[in-house]
Coordinates of N, CA and C in Angstrom, one line a residue:
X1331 N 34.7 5.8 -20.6 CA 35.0 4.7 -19.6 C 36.4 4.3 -19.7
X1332 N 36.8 4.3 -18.9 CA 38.4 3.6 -18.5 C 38.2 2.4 -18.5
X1333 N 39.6 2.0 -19.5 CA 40.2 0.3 -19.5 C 39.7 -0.4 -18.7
X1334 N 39.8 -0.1 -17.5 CA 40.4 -0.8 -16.0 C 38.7 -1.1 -15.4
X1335 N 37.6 0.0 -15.9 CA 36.8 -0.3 -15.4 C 35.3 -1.2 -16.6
X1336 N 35.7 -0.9 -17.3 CA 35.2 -2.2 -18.8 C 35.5 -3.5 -18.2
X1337 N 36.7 -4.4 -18.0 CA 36.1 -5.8 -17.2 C 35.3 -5.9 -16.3
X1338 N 35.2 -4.8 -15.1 CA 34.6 -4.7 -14.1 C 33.2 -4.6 -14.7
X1339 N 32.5 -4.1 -15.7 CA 31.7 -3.8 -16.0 C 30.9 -5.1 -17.0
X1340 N 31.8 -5.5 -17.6 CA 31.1 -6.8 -18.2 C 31.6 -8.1 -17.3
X1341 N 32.0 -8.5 -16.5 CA 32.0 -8.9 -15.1 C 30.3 -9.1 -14.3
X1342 N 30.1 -7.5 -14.4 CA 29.2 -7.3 -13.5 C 27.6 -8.0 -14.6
X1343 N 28.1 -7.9 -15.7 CA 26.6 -8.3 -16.6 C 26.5 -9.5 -16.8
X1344 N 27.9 -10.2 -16.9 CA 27.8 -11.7 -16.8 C 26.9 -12.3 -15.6
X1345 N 27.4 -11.3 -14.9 CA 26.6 -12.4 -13.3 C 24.9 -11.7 -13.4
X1346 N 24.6 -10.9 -13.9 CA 23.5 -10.7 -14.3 C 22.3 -11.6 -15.0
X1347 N 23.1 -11.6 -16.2 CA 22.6 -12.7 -16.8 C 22.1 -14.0 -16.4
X1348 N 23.5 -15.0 -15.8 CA 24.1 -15.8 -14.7 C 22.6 -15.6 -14.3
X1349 N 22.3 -14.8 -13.3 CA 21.0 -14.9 -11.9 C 19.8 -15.0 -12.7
X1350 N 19.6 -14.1 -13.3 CA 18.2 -14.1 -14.4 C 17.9 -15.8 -14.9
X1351 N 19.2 -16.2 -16.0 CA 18.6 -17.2 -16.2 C 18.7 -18.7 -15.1
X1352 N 19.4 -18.7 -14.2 CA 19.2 -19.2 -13.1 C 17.4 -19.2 -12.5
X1353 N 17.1 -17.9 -12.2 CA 16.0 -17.7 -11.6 C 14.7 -18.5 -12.5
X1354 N 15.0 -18.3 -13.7 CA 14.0 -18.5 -14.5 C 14.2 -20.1 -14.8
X1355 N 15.0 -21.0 -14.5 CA 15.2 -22.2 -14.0 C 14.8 -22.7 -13.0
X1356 N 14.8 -21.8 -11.9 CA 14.1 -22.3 -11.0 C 12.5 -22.2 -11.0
X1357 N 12.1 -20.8 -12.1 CA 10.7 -21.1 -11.9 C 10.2 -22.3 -12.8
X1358 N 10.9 -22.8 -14.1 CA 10.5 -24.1 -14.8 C 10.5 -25.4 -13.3
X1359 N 11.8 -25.3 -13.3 CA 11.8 -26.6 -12.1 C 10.5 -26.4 -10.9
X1360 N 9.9 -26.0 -10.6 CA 9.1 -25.4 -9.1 C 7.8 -25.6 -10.1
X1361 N 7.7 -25.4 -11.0 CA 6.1 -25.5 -11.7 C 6.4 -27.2 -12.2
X1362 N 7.3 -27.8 -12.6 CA 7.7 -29.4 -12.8 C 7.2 -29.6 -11.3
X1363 N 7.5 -29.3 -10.2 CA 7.7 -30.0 -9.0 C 5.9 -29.9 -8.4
X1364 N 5.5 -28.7 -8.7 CA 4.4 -28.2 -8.2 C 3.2 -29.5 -9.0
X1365 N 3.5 -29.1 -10.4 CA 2.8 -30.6 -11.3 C 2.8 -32.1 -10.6
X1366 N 3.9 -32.2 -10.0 CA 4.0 -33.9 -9.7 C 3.1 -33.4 -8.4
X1367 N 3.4 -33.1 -7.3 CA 2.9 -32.9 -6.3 C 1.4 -32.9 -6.5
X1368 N 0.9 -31.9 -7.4 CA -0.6 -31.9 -7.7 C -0.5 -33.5 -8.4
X1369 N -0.3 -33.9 -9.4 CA -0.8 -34.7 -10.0 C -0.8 -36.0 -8.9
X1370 N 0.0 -36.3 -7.6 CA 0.1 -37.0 -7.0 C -1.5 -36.9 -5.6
X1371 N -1.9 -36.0 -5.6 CA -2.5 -35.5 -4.8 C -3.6 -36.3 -5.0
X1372 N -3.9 -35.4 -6.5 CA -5.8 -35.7 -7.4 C -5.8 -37.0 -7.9
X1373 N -4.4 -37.7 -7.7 CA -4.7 -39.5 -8.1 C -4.6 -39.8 -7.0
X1374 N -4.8 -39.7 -6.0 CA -4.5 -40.8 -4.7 C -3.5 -41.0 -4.4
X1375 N -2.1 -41.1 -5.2 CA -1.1 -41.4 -5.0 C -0.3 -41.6 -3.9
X1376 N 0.4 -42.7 -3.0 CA 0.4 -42.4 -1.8 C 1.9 -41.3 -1.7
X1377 N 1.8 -40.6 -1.0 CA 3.1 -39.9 -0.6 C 4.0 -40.6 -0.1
X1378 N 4.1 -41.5 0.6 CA 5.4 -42.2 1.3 C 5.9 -43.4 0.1
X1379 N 5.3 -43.5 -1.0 CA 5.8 -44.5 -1.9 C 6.0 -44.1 -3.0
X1380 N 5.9 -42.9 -3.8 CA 6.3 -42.6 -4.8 C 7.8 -42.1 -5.4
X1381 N 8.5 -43.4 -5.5 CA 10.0 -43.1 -5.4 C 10.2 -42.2 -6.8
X1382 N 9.4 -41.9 -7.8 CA 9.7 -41.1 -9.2 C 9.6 -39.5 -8.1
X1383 N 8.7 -39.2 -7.8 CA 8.8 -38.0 -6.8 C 9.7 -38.3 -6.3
X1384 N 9.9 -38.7 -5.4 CA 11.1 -38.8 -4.5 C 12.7 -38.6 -5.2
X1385 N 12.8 -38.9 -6.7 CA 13.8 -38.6 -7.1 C 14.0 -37.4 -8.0
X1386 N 12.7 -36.9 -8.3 CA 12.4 -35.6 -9.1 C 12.8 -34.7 -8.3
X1387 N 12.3 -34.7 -6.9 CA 12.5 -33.5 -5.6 C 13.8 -33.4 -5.4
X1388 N 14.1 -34.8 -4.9 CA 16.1 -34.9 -4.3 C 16.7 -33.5 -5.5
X1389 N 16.7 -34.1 -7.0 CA 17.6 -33.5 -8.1 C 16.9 -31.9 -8.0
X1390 N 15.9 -31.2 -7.9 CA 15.6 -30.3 -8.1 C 15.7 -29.4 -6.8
X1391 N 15.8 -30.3 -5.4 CA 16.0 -29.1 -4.4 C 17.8 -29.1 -4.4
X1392 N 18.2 -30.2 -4.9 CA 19.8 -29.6 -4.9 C 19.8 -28.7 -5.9
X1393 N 19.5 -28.4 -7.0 CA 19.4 -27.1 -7.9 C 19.3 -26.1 -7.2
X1394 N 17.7 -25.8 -6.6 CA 17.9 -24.8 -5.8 C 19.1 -24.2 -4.5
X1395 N 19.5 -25.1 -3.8 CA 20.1 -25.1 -3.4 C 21.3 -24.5 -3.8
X1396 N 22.1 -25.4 -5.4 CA 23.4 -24.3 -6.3 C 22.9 -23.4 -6.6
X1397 N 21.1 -22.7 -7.1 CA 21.2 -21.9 -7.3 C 21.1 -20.8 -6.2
X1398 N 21.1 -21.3 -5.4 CA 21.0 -19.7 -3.6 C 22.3 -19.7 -3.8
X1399 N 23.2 -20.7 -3.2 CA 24.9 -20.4 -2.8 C 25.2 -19.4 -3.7
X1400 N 25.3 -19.9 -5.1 CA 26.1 -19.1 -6.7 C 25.1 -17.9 -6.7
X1401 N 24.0 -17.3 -6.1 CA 23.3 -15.9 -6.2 C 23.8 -15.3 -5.3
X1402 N 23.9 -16.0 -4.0 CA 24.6 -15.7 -2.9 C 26.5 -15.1 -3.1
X1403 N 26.9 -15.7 -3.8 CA 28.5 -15.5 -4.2 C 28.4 -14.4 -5.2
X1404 N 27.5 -14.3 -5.6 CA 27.8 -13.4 -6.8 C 27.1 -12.2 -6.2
X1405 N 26.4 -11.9 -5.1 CA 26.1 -10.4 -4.6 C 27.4 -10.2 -3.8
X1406 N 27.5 -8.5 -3.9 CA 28.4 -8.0 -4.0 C 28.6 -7.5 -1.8
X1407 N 27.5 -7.8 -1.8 CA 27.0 -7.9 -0.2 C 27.0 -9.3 0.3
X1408 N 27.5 -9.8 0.1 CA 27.7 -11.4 0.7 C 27.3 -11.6 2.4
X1409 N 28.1 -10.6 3.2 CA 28.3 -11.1 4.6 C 26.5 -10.5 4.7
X1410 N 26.2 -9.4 4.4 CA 24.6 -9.2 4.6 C 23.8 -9.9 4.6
X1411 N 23.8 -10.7 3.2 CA 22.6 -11.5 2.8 C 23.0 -13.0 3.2
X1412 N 23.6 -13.5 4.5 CA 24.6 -14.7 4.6 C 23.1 -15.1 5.2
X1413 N 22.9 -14.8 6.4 CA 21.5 -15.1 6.7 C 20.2 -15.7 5.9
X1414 N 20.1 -15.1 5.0 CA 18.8 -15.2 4.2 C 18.9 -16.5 3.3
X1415 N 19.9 -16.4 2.6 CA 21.0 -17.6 2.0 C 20.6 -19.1 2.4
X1416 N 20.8 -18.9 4.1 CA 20.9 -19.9 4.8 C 20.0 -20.7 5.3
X1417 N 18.7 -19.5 5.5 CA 17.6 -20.0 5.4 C 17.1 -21.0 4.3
X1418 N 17.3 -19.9 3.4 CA 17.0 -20.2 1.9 C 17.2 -22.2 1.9
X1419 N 19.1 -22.0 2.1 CA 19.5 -23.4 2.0 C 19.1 -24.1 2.7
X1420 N 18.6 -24.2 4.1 CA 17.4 -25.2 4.9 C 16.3 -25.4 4.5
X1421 N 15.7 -24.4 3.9 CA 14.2 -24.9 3.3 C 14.5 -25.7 2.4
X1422 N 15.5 -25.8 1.4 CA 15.1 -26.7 -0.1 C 16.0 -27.6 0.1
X1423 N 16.3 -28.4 1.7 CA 16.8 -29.4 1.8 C 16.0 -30.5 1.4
X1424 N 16.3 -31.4 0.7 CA 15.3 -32.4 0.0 C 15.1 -33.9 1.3
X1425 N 14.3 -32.9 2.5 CA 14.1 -34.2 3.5 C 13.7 -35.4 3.3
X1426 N 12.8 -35.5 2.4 CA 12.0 -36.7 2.3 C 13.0 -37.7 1.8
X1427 N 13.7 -37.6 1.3 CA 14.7 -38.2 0.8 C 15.8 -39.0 2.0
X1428 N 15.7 -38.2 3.1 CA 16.5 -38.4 4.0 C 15.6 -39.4 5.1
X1429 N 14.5 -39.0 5.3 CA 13.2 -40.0 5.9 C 12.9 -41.3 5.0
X1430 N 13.2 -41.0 3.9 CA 13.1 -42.3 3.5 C 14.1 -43.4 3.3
X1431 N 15.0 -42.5 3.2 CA 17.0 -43.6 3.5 C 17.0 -43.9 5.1
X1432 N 16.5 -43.0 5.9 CA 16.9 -44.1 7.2 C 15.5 -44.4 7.9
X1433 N 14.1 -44.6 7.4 CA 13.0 -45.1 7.8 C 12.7 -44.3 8.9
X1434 N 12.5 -43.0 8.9 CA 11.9 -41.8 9.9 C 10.6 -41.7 10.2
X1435 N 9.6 -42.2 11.2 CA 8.5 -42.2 11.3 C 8.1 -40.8 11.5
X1436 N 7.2 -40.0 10.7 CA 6.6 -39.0 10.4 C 5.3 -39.2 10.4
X1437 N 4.5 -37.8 10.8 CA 3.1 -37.2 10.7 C 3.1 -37.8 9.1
X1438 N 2.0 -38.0 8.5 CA 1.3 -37.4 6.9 C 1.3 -35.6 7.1
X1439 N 1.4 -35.1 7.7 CA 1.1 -33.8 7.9 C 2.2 -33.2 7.9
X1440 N 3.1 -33.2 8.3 CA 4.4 -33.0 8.0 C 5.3 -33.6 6.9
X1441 N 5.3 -34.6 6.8 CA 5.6 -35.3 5.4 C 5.2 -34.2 4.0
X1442 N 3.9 -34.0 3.9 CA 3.1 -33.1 3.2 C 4.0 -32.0 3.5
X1443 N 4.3 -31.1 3.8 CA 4.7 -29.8 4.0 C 6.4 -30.2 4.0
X1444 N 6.7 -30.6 4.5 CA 8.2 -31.3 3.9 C 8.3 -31.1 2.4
X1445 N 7.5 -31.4 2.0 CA 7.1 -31.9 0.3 C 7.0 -30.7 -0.8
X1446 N 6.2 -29.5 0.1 CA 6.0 -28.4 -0.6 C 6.9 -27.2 0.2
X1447 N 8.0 -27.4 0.8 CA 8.7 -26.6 1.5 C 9.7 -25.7 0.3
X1448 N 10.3 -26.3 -0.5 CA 11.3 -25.8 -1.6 C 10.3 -25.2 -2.5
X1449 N 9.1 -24.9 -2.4 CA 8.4 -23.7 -2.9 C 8.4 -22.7 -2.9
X1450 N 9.0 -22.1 -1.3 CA 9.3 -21.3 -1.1 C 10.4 -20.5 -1.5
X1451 N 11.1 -21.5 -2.1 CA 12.4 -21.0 -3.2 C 11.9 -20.2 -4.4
X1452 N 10.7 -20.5 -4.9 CA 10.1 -20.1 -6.1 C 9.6 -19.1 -6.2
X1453 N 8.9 -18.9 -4.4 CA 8.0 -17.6 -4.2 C 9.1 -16.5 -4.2
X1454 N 10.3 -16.3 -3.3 CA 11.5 -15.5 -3.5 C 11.7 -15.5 -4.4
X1455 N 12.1 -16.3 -5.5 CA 12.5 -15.4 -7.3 C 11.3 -14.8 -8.1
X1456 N 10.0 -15.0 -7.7 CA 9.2 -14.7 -8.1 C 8.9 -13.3 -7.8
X1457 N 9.2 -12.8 -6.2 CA 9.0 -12.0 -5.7 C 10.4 -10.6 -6.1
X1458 N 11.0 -11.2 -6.2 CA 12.7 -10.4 -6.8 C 12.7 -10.1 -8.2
X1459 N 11.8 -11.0 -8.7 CA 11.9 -10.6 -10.5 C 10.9 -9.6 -10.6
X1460 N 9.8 -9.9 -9.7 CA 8.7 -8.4 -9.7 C 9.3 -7.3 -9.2
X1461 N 9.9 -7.5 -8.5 CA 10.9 -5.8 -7.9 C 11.7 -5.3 -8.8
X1462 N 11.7 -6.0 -9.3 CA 13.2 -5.6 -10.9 C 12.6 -4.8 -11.6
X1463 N 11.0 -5.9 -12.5 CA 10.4 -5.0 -13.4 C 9.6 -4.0 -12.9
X1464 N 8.6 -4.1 -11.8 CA 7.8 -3.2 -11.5 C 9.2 -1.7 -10.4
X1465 N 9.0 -0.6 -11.1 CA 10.3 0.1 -9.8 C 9.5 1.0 -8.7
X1466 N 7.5 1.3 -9.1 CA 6.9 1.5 -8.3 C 6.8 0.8 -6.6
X1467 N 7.0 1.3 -5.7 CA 7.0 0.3 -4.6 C 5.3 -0.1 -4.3
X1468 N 4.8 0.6 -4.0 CA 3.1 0.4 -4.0 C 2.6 -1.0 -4.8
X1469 N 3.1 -0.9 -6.4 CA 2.6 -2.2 -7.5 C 3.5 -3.0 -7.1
X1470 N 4.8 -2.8 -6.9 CA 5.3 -4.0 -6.2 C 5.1 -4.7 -5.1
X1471 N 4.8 -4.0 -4.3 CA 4.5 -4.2 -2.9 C 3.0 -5.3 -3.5
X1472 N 2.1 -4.5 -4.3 CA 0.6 -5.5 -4.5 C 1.3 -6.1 -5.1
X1473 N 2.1 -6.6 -6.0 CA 2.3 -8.0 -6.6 C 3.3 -9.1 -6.4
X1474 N 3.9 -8.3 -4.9 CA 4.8 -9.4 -4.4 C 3.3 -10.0 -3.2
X1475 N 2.7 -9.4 -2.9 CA 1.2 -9.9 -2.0 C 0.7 -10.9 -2.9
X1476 N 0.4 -10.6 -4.0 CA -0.5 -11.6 -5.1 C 0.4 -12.6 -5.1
X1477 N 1.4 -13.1 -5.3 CA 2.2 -14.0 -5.5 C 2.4 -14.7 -4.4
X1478 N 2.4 -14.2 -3.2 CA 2.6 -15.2 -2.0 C 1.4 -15.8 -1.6
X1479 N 0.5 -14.4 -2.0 CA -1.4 -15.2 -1.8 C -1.6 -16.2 -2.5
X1480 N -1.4 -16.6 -4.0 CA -1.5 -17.5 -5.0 C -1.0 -18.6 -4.3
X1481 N 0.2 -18.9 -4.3 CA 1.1 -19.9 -3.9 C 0.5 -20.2 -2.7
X1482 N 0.3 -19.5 -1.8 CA -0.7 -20.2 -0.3 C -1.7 -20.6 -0.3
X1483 N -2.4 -20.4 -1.2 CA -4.0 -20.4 -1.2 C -4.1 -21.6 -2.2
X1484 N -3.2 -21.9 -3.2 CA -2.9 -23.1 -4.1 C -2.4 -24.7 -3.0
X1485 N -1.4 -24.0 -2.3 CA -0.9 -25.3 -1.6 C -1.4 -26.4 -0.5
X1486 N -2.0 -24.7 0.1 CA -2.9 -24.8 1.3 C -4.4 -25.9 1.0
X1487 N -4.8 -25.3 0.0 CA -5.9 -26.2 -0.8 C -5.7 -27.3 -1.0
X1488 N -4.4 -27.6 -1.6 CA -4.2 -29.2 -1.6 C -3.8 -30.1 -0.6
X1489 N -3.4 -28.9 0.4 CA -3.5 -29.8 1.6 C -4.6 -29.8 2.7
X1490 N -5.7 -28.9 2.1 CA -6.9 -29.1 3.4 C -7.7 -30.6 2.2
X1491 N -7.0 -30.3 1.1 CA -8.1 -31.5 0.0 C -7.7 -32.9 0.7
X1492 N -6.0 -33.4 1.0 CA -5.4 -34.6 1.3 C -6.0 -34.6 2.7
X1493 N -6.1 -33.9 3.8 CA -6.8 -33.9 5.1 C -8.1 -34.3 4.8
X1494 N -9.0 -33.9 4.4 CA -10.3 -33.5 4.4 C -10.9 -35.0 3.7
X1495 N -10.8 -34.7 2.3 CA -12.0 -35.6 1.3 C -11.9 -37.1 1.6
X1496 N -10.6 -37.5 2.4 CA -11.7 -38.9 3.4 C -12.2 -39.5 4.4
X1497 N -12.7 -38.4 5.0 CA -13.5 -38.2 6.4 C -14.0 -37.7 6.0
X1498 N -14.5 -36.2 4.9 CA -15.5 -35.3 5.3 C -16.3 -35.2 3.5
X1499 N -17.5 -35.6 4.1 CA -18.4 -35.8 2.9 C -18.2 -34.7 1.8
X1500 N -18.5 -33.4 2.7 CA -18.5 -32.0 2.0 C -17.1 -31.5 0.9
X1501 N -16.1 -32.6 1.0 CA -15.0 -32.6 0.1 C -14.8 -33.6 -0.6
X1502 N -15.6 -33.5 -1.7 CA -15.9 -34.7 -2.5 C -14.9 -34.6 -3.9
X1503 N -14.2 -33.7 -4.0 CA -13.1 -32.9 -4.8 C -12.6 -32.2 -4.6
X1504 N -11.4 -31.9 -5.6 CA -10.4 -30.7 -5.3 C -11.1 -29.1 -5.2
X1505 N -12.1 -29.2 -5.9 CA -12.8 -27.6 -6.3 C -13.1 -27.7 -4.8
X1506 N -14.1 -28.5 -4.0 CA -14.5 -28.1 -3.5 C -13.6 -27.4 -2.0
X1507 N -12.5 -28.2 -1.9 CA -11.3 -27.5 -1.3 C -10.8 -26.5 -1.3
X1508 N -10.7 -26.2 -2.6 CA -10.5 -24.8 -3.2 C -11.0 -23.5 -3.1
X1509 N -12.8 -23.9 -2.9 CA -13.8 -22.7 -2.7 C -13.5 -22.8 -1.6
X1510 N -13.1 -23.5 -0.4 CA -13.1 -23.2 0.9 C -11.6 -22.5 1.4
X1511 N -10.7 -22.9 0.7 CA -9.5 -22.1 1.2 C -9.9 -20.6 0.8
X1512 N -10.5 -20.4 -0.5 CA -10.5 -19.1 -1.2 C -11.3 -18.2 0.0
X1513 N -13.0 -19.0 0.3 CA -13.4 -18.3 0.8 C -13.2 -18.3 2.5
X1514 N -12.5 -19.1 3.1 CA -11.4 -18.8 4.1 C -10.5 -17.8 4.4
X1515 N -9.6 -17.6 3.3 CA -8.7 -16.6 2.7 C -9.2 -15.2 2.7
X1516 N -10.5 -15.1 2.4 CA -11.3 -13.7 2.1 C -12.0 -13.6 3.9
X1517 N -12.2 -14.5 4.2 CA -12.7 -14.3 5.7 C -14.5 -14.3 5.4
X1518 N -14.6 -14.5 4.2 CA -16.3 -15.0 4.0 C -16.5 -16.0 4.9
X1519 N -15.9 -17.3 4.9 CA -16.7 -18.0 5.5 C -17.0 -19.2 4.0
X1520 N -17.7 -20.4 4.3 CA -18.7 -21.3 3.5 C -19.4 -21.9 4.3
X1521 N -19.9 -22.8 3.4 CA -20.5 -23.8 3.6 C -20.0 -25.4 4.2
X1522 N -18.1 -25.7 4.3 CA -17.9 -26.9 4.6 C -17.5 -26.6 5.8
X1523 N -17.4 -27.5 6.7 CA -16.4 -27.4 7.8 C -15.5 -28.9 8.0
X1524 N -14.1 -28.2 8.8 CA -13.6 -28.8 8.2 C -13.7 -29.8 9.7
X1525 N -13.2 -31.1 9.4 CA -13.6 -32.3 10.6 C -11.8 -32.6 11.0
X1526 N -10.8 -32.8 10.0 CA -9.7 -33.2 11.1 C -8.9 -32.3 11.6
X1527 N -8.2 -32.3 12.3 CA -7.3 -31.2 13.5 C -6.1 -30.5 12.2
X1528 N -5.7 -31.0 11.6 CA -5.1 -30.0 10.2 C -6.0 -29.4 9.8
X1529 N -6.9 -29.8 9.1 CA -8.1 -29.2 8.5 C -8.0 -28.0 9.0
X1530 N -8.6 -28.0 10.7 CA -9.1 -26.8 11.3 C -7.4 -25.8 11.1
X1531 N -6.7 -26.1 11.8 CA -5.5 -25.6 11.9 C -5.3 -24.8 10.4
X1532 N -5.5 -25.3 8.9 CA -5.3 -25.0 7.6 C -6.3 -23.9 7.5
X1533 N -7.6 -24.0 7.8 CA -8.8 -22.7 8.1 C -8.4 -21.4 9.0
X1534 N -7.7 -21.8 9.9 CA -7.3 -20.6 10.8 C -5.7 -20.1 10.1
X1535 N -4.9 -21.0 9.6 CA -3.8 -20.0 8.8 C -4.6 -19.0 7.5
X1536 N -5.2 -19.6 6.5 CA -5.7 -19.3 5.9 C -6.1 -17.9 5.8
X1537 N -7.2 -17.8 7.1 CA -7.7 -16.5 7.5 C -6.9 -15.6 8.3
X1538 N -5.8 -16.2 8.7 CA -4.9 -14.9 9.4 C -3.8 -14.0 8.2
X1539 N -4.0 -14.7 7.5 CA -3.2 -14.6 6.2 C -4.3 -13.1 5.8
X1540 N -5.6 -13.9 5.2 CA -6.0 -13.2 4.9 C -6.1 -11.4 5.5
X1541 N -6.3 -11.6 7.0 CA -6.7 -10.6 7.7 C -5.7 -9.7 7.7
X1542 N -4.0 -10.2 7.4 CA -3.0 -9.2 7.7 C -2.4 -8.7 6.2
X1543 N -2.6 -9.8 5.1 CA -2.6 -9.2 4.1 C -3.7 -8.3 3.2
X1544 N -4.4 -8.2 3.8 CA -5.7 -7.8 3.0 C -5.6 -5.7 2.9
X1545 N -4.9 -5.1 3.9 CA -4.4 -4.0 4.2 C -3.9 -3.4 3.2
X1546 N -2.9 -4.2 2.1 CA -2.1 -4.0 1.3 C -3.4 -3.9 -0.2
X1547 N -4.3 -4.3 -0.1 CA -5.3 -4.0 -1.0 C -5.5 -2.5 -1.2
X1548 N -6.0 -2.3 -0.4 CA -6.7 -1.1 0.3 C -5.3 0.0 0.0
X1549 N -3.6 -0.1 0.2 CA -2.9 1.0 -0.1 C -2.9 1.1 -1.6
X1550 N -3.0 -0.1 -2.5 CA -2.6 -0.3 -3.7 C -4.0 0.7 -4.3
X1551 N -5.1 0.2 -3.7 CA -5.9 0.6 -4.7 C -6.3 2.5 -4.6
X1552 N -6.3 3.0 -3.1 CA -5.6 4.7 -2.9 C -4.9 4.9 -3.6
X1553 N -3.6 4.3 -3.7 CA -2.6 4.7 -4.3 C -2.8 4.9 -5.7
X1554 N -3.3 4.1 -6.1 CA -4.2 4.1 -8.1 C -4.7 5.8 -8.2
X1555 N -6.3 5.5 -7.1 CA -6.9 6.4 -7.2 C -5.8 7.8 -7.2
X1556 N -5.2 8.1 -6.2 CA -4.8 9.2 -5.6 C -3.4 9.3 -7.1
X1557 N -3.1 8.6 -7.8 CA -2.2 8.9 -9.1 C -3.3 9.3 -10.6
X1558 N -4.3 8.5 -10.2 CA -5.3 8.8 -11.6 C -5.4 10.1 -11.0
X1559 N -6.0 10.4 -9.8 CA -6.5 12.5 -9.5 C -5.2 13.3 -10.2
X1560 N -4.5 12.9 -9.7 CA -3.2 13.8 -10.0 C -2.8 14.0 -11.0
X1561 N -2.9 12.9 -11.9 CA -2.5 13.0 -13.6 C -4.1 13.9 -14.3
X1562 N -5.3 13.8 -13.8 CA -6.7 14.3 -14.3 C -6.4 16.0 -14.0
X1563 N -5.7 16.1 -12.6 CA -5.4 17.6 -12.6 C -4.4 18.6 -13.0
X1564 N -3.7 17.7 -13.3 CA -2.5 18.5 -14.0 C -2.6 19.2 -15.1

């Protein structure tokens, strides 16, 4: 290796590093945030008054935020990935913060999803660190699906639970929220139905989710079989 191309080269590993432990910052922060959010949920806690959230989210979606730009600067395709970036940087704008500095009348329903929007920050590093380690496309392809299913099927729950368990008898806890997003998700079906206009709305994402991700089962698990034949016949 040439002189000239050794900085270039540990250059390139610094920012390596740089992203990795970035990424893994944001999944600590995003499981902190994910915690308060649950913990606010299963105590009653009101959403529009909890200024310790309110200041936990502000500090942590500006994180995310330096951490998109500085991932964003340090790929070597910048004008490419300018778009995605930018998305990126609108979702983990920390709104609530901004509805509550100039008194913004909002849905609870939106407020709520306002709240778990910068999640989506977490599901993308989540989903980019499994592409790293897994280099199968098939296993990655299934475990970038499991990770988006997780995260929707987790959030989604907590918010058919905040709709639901004070109008509707049949949601007398978080579990039972849970068994119904799951079995929503799967397109089973249960036992609750749901009574307010989120609710329903939360049932029908749920299952379209399921219906269009569920395909990717079905290649992963061919794919298994059709690698176990091949290695059995050789």
């Amino acid at each position: 290796m040439s002189t000239t191309n050794r900085p270039i080269g540990r250059l390139a590993t610094a920012r390596r590093r740089l992203i990795r432990f970035l990424h893994f910052a944001v999944i600590v922060m995003s499981v902190i945030l994910l915690y308060a959010i649950t913990y606010d949920t299963l105590n009653s806690i009101s959403l529009l008054t909890d200024r310790r959230y309110l200041s936990l989210q502000l500090w942590i979606c500006l994180f995310f935020i330096f951490e998109t730009v500085v991932e964003w600067a340090c790929s070597p395709e910048r004008r490419r990935h300018f778009a995605r970036m930018l998305i990126l940087v609108v979702l983990c704008v920390p709104y609530t913060t901004f509805i509550h500095r100039y008194d913004v009348h909002i849905s609870l329903e939106v407020y709520y999803l306002l709240r778990v929007m910068p999640l989506v920050r977490a599901a993308t590093v989540l989903v980019v660190m499994w592409g790293i380690m897994e280099k199968n496309w098939v296993t990655g392809l299934f475990g970038s699906y499991m990770i988006i299913l997780l995260i929707t099927l987790y959030v989604l729950s907590l918010m058919f639970f905040v709709e639901e368990h004070h109008v509707n008898r049949m949601v007398y806890n978080y579990w039972q929220s849970l068994w119904y997003s799951f079995m929503q998700m799967n397109t089973c079906g249960s036992n609750i139905s749901p009574v307010t206009v989120a609710g329903k709305v939360i049932g029908i994402v749920l299952s379209v989710e399921g219906l269009i991700l569920f395909p990717v089962f079905t290649v992963f698990f061919t794919h298994a079989v059709g690698r176990t034949a091949d290695s059995g016949g050789s």
